[in-house]
Backbone as numpy.savetxt, mean C-alpha at the origin, in Angstrom:
# Nx Ny Nz CAx CAy CAz Cx Cy Cz
-1.38 37.24 39.37 -2.33 37.47 38.32 -1.79 37.75 37.23
-0.65 38.70 36.93 0.38 38.96 35.78 1.16 37.56 35.37
1.81 36.55 36.20 2.21 35.74 36.46 1.24 34.56 35.22
-0.12 34.07 36.06 -0.72 33.47 35.43 -1.33 33.80 33.85
-1.50 34.87 33.58 -1.77 35.63 32.48 -0.37 35.39 31.67
0.51 35.82 31.78 2.43 35.10 31.05 2.34 33.87 30.84
2.05 32.88 31.58 2.17 31.48 31.64 1.04 31.69 30.29
-0.62 31.40 31.15 -1.26 31.35 29.74 -1.44 31.92 28.00
-0.50 33.16 28.19 -0.30 33.40 26.99 0.93 32.49 26.02
1.73 31.97 26.75 2.84 31.02 25.93 1.57 29.85 25.82
1.49 29.07 26.82 0.96 27.62 26.99 -0.54 27.30 25.96
-1.26 28.64 25.99 -2.32 28.18 25.26 -2.28 28.33 23.53
-1.56 29.32 22.83 -0.91 28.45 21.68 -0.51 27.53 21.44
0.45 27.33 22.13 1.36 25.94 22.33 -0.24 24.61 22.12
-0.87 24.52 22.96 -2.27 23.68 23.26 -3.01 23.68 22.11
-3.22 24.88 21.73 -3.96 25.20 20.20 -3.05 24.70 19.11
-1.95 24.68 19.04 -0.96 24.33 17.82 -0.26 22.54 18.15
-0.96 21.84 19.33 -0.99 20.37 19.56 -2.31 20.18 19.17
-3.09 20.89 19.26 -4.45 20.34 18.61 -4.80 20.09 17.18
-4.01 21.44 16.76 -4.58 21.15 15.08 -3.60 20.18 14.49
-2.57 19.84 15.12 -1.43 19.23 15.04 -1.83 17.69 14.53
-2.54 17.36 15.93 -3.36 16.10 15.92 -4.25 16.02 15.04
-5.48 16.90 14.78 -6.07 16.58 13.86 -5.90 16.23 12.62
-4.54 17.10 12.01 -4.11 17.06 10.76 -3.94 15.58 10.88
-2.85 14.98 11.84 -2.31 13.62 11.64 -3.55 12.55 11.68
-4.63 13.14 12.42 -5.72 12.07 12.47 -6.47 12.13 11.10
-6.53 13.11 10.64 -7.64 13.18 9.30 -7.00 13.36 7.82
-5.78 14.09 7.92 -5.42 14.59 6.70 -4.64 13.96 6.17
-3.16 13.93 6.89 -1.88 13.13 6.18 -0.92 13.19 7.31
-0.26 12.30 7.05 0.71 12.24 8.49 2.28 11.90 7.75
3.22 11.90 7.82 4.37 11.32 7.43 4.76 10.15 8.27
4.95 9.11 7.31 5.63 7.75 7.90 6.97 6.90 7.51
7.24 6.47 7.86 8.76 5.47 7.42 8.43 4.48 7.23
9.08 4.32 5.68 8.75 2.71 5.18 10.00 2.14 5.69
9.36 0.62 6.17 10.01 -0.23 6.89 10.73 -1.53 5.92
11.52 -1.59 5.47 11.85 -2.95 4.91 11.87 -2.45 3.03
12.30 -3.74 2.63 12.53 -3.42 0.71 11.61 -3.91 -0.13
10.10 -4.42 0.17 9.16 -4.96 -0.47 8.73 -4.08 -1.60
8.87 -2.55 -1.67 8.72 -1.92 -2.36 10.17 -1.19 -3.25
10.78 -1.88 -2.72 12.22 -1.47 -3.93 11.75 -1.62 -5.42
12.12 -0.94 -6.44 13.56 0.34 -6.18 12.52 1.61 -5.74
11.35 1.61 -6.07 10.60 2.95 -5.88 10.45 3.89 -4.57
10.25 2.71 -3.73 10.72 3.31 -2.57 11.66 2.40 -1.66
12.13 2.66 -0.74 13.65 2.19 -0.11 13.51 2.20 1.70
14.30 1.05 2.31 14.11 1.20 3.44 14.58 2.09 4.19
13.50 2.39 5.48 14.09 4.07 6.04 13.42 5.50 5.51
12.93 5.11 4.01 12.68 6.71 3.59 11.28 7.17 3.98
11.37 8.39 4.34 10.05 9.09 4.69 8.96 9.28 3.57
7.66 9.28 3.92 6.72 9.50 2.70 5.90 10.18 3.78
4.74 10.46 2.40 3.33 11.40 3.19 2.28 10.38 3.04
1.85 10.18 3.92 0.35 9.44 3.57 -0.84 10.35 3.64
-1.66 10.45 2.77 -2.95 11.30 2.45 -4.28 10.66 3.41
-4.72 10.59 4.15 -5.56 10.18 4.55 -7.14 10.41 3.63
-7.67 11.16 3.06 -8.41 11.70 2.17 -8.34 10.94 0.56
-6.90 10.81 0.21 -6.82 10.86 -1.14 -8.23 9.42 -1.40
-8.52 9.68 -2.61 -9.10 8.75 -3.59 -7.93 7.21 -3.48
-8.68 6.10 -3.28 -7.91 4.93 -3.74 -7.73 4.65 -5.10
-7.19 4.09 -5.81 -7.49 3.96 -7.61 -6.47 2.90 -7.41
-6.84 2.12 -9.15 -5.90 0.96 -9.14 -4.22 1.79 -9.32
-3.06 0.90 -8.71 -1.78 0.96 -8.74 -1.72 2.18 -7.51
-2.51 2.52 -6.76 -2.38 3.62 -5.76 -0.91 2.99 -5.03
-0.25 3.44 -4.55 0.11 3.18 -3.10 0.00 3.55 -1.79
-0.37 2.36 -1.20 -1.03 2.63 0.12 -0.62 2.21 1.61
-0.40 2.58 2.64 0.01 2.38 3.81 -1.95 1.25 4.44
-1.13 0.09 5.04 -2.60 -0.44 5.94 -1.78 -1.02 7.08
-2.90 -1.11 7.93 -2.67 -2.24 9.00 -2.40 -3.61 8.78
-1.66 -4.15 8.98 -0.77 -5.53 8.49 -1.54 -6.38 9.52
-1.67 -5.62 10.70 -2.35 -7.07 11.46 -3.41 -7.25 11.51
-4.71 -6.55 10.54 -5.71 -7.26 10.18 -5.48 -7.91 8.70
-4.68 -7.96 8.19 -4.30 -8.53 7.18 -3.55 -9.73 7.29
-2.43 -9.62 7.63 -1.13 -10.55 7.73 -1.89 -11.36 9.02
-1.87 -12.43 8.81 -1.86 -13.74 10.17 -0.72 -13.49 11.13
0.18 -13.59 10.47 1.73 -13.35 11.21 1.92 -12.28 11.53
1.33 -10.65 11.24 2.11 -9.19 11.50 1.66 -9.28 13.15
2.33 -8.77 13.68 1.90 -8.10 14.65 1.35 -6.71 15.37
0.24 -6.38 16.36 -0.34 -5.54 16.66 0.54 -3.92 16.58
0.04 -3.07 15.37 1.27 -1.85 15.31 1.81 -1.93 14.05
1.77 -3.38 13.37 2.41 -3.35 12.47 1.79 -2.97 11.04
2.56 -2.01 9.98 1.82 -1.00 8.76 2.83 -1.79 7.76
2.08 -1.96 6.60 2.72 -2.47 5.26 2.60 -1.42 3.89
3.49 -1.08 3.43 3.14 -0.63 2.35 3.17 -0.83 1.22
1.98 -1.66 0.37 2.06 -1.99 -0.81 1.08 -1.21 -2.00
1.41 -1.73 -3.04 0.47 -1.07 -4.46 -0.96 -2.17 -4.63
-2.08 -0.94 -4.71 -3.15 -1.91 -5.08 -3.37 -2.26 -6.66
-3.59 -3.51 -6.88 -3.74 -4.03 -8.22 -5.09 -4.59 -7.98
-5.73 -4.81 -7.63 -6.97 -4.96 -7.48 -8.73 -4.43 -6.63
-8.89 -4.09 -6.95 -10.11 -3.05 -6.79 -10.99 -3.79 -6.21
-12.31 -3.82 -5.69 -13.74 -4.44 -5.21 -14.23 -4.63 -6.62
-14.64 -6.06 -6.79 -15.12 -6.79 -8.41 -14.06 -7.18 -9.09
-12.82 -6.73 -9.16 -11.68 -7.24 -10.09 -11.48 -8.35 -10.16
-10.88 -8.72 -11.02 -10.55 -9.94 -11.58 -9.16 -10.24 -11.37
-8.35 -10.76 -11.29 -6.70 -10.81 -11.23 -6.45 -12.46 -11.62
-5.52 -11.65 -12.67 -4.93 -13.29 -13.25 -3.14 -13.12 -13.87
-2.54 -13.59 -13.44 -1.05 -13.64 -13.72 -0.59 -14.83 -14.93
-0.29 -14.59 -16.07 -0.20 -15.47 -17.21 0.74 -15.39 -18.02
1.92 -15.91 -17.99 3.00 -16.07 -18.76 3.61 -14.98 -18.90
3.75 -14.42 -17.51 4.86 -13.38 -17.50 4.38 -12.20 -17.79
2.57 -12.13 -17.97 1.68 -10.78 -17.66 1.06 -10.98 -16.45
0.42 -9.68 -16.21 -0.39 -9.45 -15.06 -1.92 -8.73 -15.62
-2.69 -9.09 -15.38 -4.20 -9.07 -15.99 -5.03 -8.56 -15.05
-5.73 -7.52 -14.91 -7.12 -7.19 -14.10 -8.43 -7.18 -14.97
-9.14 -7.75 -14.86 -10.35 -8.01 -15.42 -10.19 -8.42 -17.01
-8.95 -9.36 -17.24 -8.49 -9.20 -18.56 -8.04 -8.52 -19.32
-7.36 -6.74 -18.61 -6.77 -6.27 -19.35 -5.18 -6.47 -19.07
-4.33 -6.62 -19.82 -2.46 -6.57 -19.37 -2.47 -4.83 -19.24
-2.17 -5.22 -17.35 -1.43 -4.36 -17.15 -0.13 -3.93 -16.91
0.48 -2.94 -17.63 1.98 -2.54 -18.50 3.12 -2.34 -17.31
2.92 -2.57 -15.88 3.50 -2.02 -14.73 4.81 -1.55 -15.36
5.14 -0.31 -15.84 6.04 0.24 -16.00 7.10 0.77 -14.73
6.57 0.71 -13.54 7.18 0.81 -12.30 8.30 0.03 -11.98
8.18 -1.09 -12.71 9.35 -2.50 -11.77 9.59 -2.71 -13.37
10.91 -3.66 -12.85 11.42 -4.10 -13.80 11.03 -5.18 -14.35
11.82 -5.58 -15.59 11.12 -6.99 -16.49 10.95 -8.37 -15.53
12.33 -8.01 -14.60 12.31 -9.38 -14.01 11.06 -9.50 -12.76
10.93 -8.51 -12.32 10.02 -8.38 -10.99 8.58 -8.87 -11.80
8.23 -8.31 -12.79 7.00 -8.24 -13.52 7.12 -10.13 -13.96
7.55 -10.73 -14.11 8.16 -12.00 -14.03 8.38 -13.25 -13.47
9.55 -13.49 -13.49 10.09 -14.19 -12.23 9.49 -13.84 -10.79
9.69 -12.35 -10.40 9.31 -12.18 -9.07 8.01 -12.13 -8.79
6.84 -12.22 -9.69 5.38 -12.37 -9.50 5.08 -13.72 -9.45
5.67 -14.52 -9.74 5.62 -16.09 -9.38 5.61 -16.73 -8.58
4.68 -17.42 -8.01 4.22 -17.92 -6.79 5.33 -19.47 -6.45
6.32 -19.15 -6.31 7.32 -20.78 -6.89 6.53 -21.59 -7.97
7.16 -22.94 -7.93 6.68 -23.73 -9.12 5.62 -23.82 -9.15
5.26 -24.25 -8.15 3.34 -24.53 -8.37 2.56 -23.66 -8.40
3.04 -22.43 -9.26 2.05 -21.07 -9.07 2.63 -20.28 -10.20
3.41 -20.51 -11.25 3.87 -19.95 -12.58 2.78 -18.84 -13.07
1.26 -19.71 -13.07 0.23 -18.65 -13.78 -0.61 -18.92 -12.44
-1.78 -17.87 -12.71 -2.10 -18.09 -11.26 -3.57 -16.76 -11.37
-4.44 -17.28 -10.56 -5.76 -16.32 -10.44 -6.38 -16.08 -9.16
-7.20 -15.63 -8.64 -7.55 -15.13 -7.36 -7.97 -16.51 -6.76
-8.50 -16.94 -7.39 -9.16 -18.41 -6.72 -7.63 -19.37 -6.95
-6.78 -20.00 -7.54 -5.61 -20.93 -7.36 -5.04 -20.42 -6.51
-4.43 -18.97 -6.41 -3.59 -18.57 -5.53 -3.85 -18.70 -4.08
-5.54 -18.43 -3.61 -6.01 -18.78 -2.44 -5.87 -20.05 -2.59
-6.12 -20.84 -2.92 -5.70 -22.78 -2.62 -4.57 -22.58 -2.40
-3.43 -22.10 -3.59 -1.92 -22.63 -3.28 -1.81 -22.34 -1.92
-2.11 -21.38 -1.36 -1.81 -20.44 -0.08 -2.31 -20.54 1.31
-3.98 -21.25 0.86 -4.29 -21.33 2.32 -4.91 -20.28 2.72
-5.29 -19.07 2.17 -5.79 -18.09 2.68 -7.42 -18.45 2.59
-8.12 -18.97 2.29 -9.65 -19.49 2.34 -10.22 -18.87 1.34
-10.44 -17.95 1.29 -11.49 -17.27 0.06 -11.02 -17.76 -1.30
-11.82 -18.41 -1.95 -12.05 -19.09 -3.06 -12.46 -18.21 -4.28
-12.91 -16.92 -4.08 -13.66 -16.22 -4.89 -12.86 -15.75 -6.16
-13.70 -15.87 -7.02 -12.78 -15.51 -8.54 -12.36 -13.64 -8.10
-13.11 -12.94 -7.52 -13.10 -11.59 -7.54 -12.84 -10.96 -6.29
-12.11 -9.56 -6.10 -11.97 -9.06 -5.04 -13.54 -9.29 -4.70
-13.65 -9.18 -3.23 -14.81 -8.93 -2.16 -15.00 -7.24 -2.37
-16.18 -7.01 -2.15 -16.37 -5.63 -1.42 -15.94 -4.77 -0.46
-15.05 -3.72 -0.80 -14.88 -3.15 0.42 -13.36 -3.68 0.93
-12.80 -4.31 -0.12 -11.59 -5.11 -0.05 -10.55 -4.82 -1.13
-9.06 -5.11 -1.07 -8.00 -4.77 -2.26 -7.19 -5.87 -2.46
-6.74 -6.39 -3.61 -5.55 -7.01 -3.38 -4.43 -6.14 -3.91
-3.28 -6.42 -2.73 -2.43 -5.53 -2.88 -0.67 -6.77 -3.24
0.14 -5.75 -3.77 1.48 -6.30 -3.97 2.37 -5.94 -4.05
3.65 -5.97 -3.67 4.78 -4.65 -3.39 5.34 -5.10 -5.01
6.44 -3.73 -4.85 6.82 -3.68 -6.32 8.08 -4.45 -5.98
8.76 -4.95 -5.27 9.75 -6.07 -5.06 9.23 -7.48 -4.77
8.30 -7.61 -6.27 7.64 -8.92 -6.31 8.44 -10.30 -5.51
10.02 -10.38 -5.75 10.48 -11.44 -5.26 10.65 -11.45 -3.87
10.84 -10.53 -3.04 11.10 -10.60 -1.35 9.11 -9.73 -0.90
8.34 -9.58 -1.58 7.24 -8.91 -1.01 6.07 -10.21 -0.58
6.25 -9.57 0.99 4.96 -10.89 1.33 3.67 -9.79 1.40
2.71 -10.01 0.46 1.92 -9.51 -0.15 0.23 -10.40 -0.09
-0.64 -9.79 -0.92 -1.79 -10.37 -0.80 -2.12 -12.23 -1.56
-0.72 -12.35 -2.42 -0.67 -13.26 -2.87 -0.34 -14.61 -1.64
0.03 -14.09 -0.63 -0.16 -15.30 0.62 -0.67 -14.88 1.57
-1.67 -13.62 1.40 -2.36 -13.92 2.93 -3.94 -13.21 2.50
-3.86 -12.59 1.42 -5.23 -12.66 1.25 -5.32 -11.06 0.76
-6.84 -10.57 1.37 -7.50 -9.03 0.92 -7.12 -8.27 2.09
-6.96 -6.87 2.03 -6.86 -5.65 2.59 -8.28 -5.01 2.55
-8.56 -5.23 4.11 -10.05 -4.70 3.95 -10.04 -3.15 3.76
-11.16 -2.69 3.12 -11.16 -0.68 3.39 -10.66 -0.33 4.83
-10.93 -0.80 5.98 -11.23 0.13 7.14 -9.58 -0.40 7.81
-8.79 -1.45 6.78 -7.66 -1.31 7.31 -6.43 -0.29 6.98
-6.84 0.57 5.40 -6.24 1.25 5.06 -5.81 2.97 5.86
-5.07 3.26 5.80 -4.83 4.71 6.31 -4.73 5.89 5.53
-4.11 5.60 4.57 -4.22 6.45 3.35 -3.30 6.12 2.36
-3.00 6.82 1.25 -2.15 6.76 0.01 -0.74 7.73 0.04
-0.26 6.68 -0.12 1.27 6.96 -0.20 1.40 8.25 -1.06
2.03 9.40 -1.05 2.90 9.95 -2.40 4.36 10.35 -1.44
4.98 10.49 -2.72 6.69 10.95 -2.15 6.65 11.91 -2.35
7.48 13.03 -1.24 7.52 14.16 -0.96 8.54 14.92 -2.15
8.38 16.12 -1.90 9.22 17.05 -3.33 10.86 16.51 -3.55
11.35 16.42 -2.03 12.75 16.23 -2.18 12.92 14.84 -2.57
12.07 13.56 -2.81 12.66 12.70 -3.21 12.54 12.63 -4.70
13.03 11.29 -5.43 13.75 10.66 -6.60 12.82 11.68 -7.54
13.24 11.94 -8.96 11.71 12.15 -9.61 11.27 10.82 -10.54
12.14 9.52 -10.40 11.93 8.54 -10.68 10.87 7.65 -9.59
10.80 7.96 -8.30 9.90 7.68 -7.48 8.58 8.33 -7.21
9.21 9.94 -7.49 7.97 10.73 -7.52 6.60 10.11 -8.70
7.45 9.74 -10.05 6.65 8.98 -11.12 6.05 7.94 -10.90
6.54 6.88 -10.60 6.11 5.60 -10.19 5.31 5.57 -9.28
5.06 6.38 -7.71 4.26 6.21 -6.96 3.44 7.16 -7.21
3.79 8.68 -7.19 2.38 9.54 -7.33 1.77 9.53 -8.58
2.35 9.28 -10.08 1.79 9.23 -10.64 1.31 8.36 -11.89
1.18 6.93 -11.26 1.03 5.74 -12.02 -0.34 5.41 -12.44
-1.16 5.79 -11.41 -2.73 5.57 -11.41 -3.12 5.41 -12.64
-2.79 6.53 -14.00 -3.17 6.64 -15.27 -2.81 5.39 -15.91
-2.14 4.85 -15.51 -1.98 3.58 -16.38 -2.23 2.57 -16.56
-3.91 2.33 -15.99 -4.46 1.28 -15.92 -5.51 2.08 -16.85
């Protein structure tokens, strides 16, 4: 009898701890690893970041989402990290090296001048584009002039290499895991450009 009580005395706390950890991971936040270079220079390959699942998504938020539901070439279990440029109802356009949301110039202080300009073009056929024209150029079907309800238009910060909404369309809200935050041990620049840029819109 004492043996059973002794076992339970350490098994029960472990089980409770695991249950709490599971609840936190499922509903509050988790730590994920950045895979790839599409968010450089702000997030680099293999960097660990927090994903907060209850945070409100805003313009210029960085999010993690299930890529399998968005990118036709993604395999099950693949997750992408991108920045939200367009919210539901927004009009997105790129003209003469500048990015506009609802005809408002987005300063994009979080990336270089090159990525704002040359990197954001979509080949020679789409140096200037809007949602309808890029959808037609890349064949992702939706010819809407605005971001549909319950969906987002996302771009990687490293525009010249990023596989993002320019190529396969919108991200459904149901596919979003949460909002990315660089932890306290991250660089000052990364924390500023990832955690604190929503006020730029």
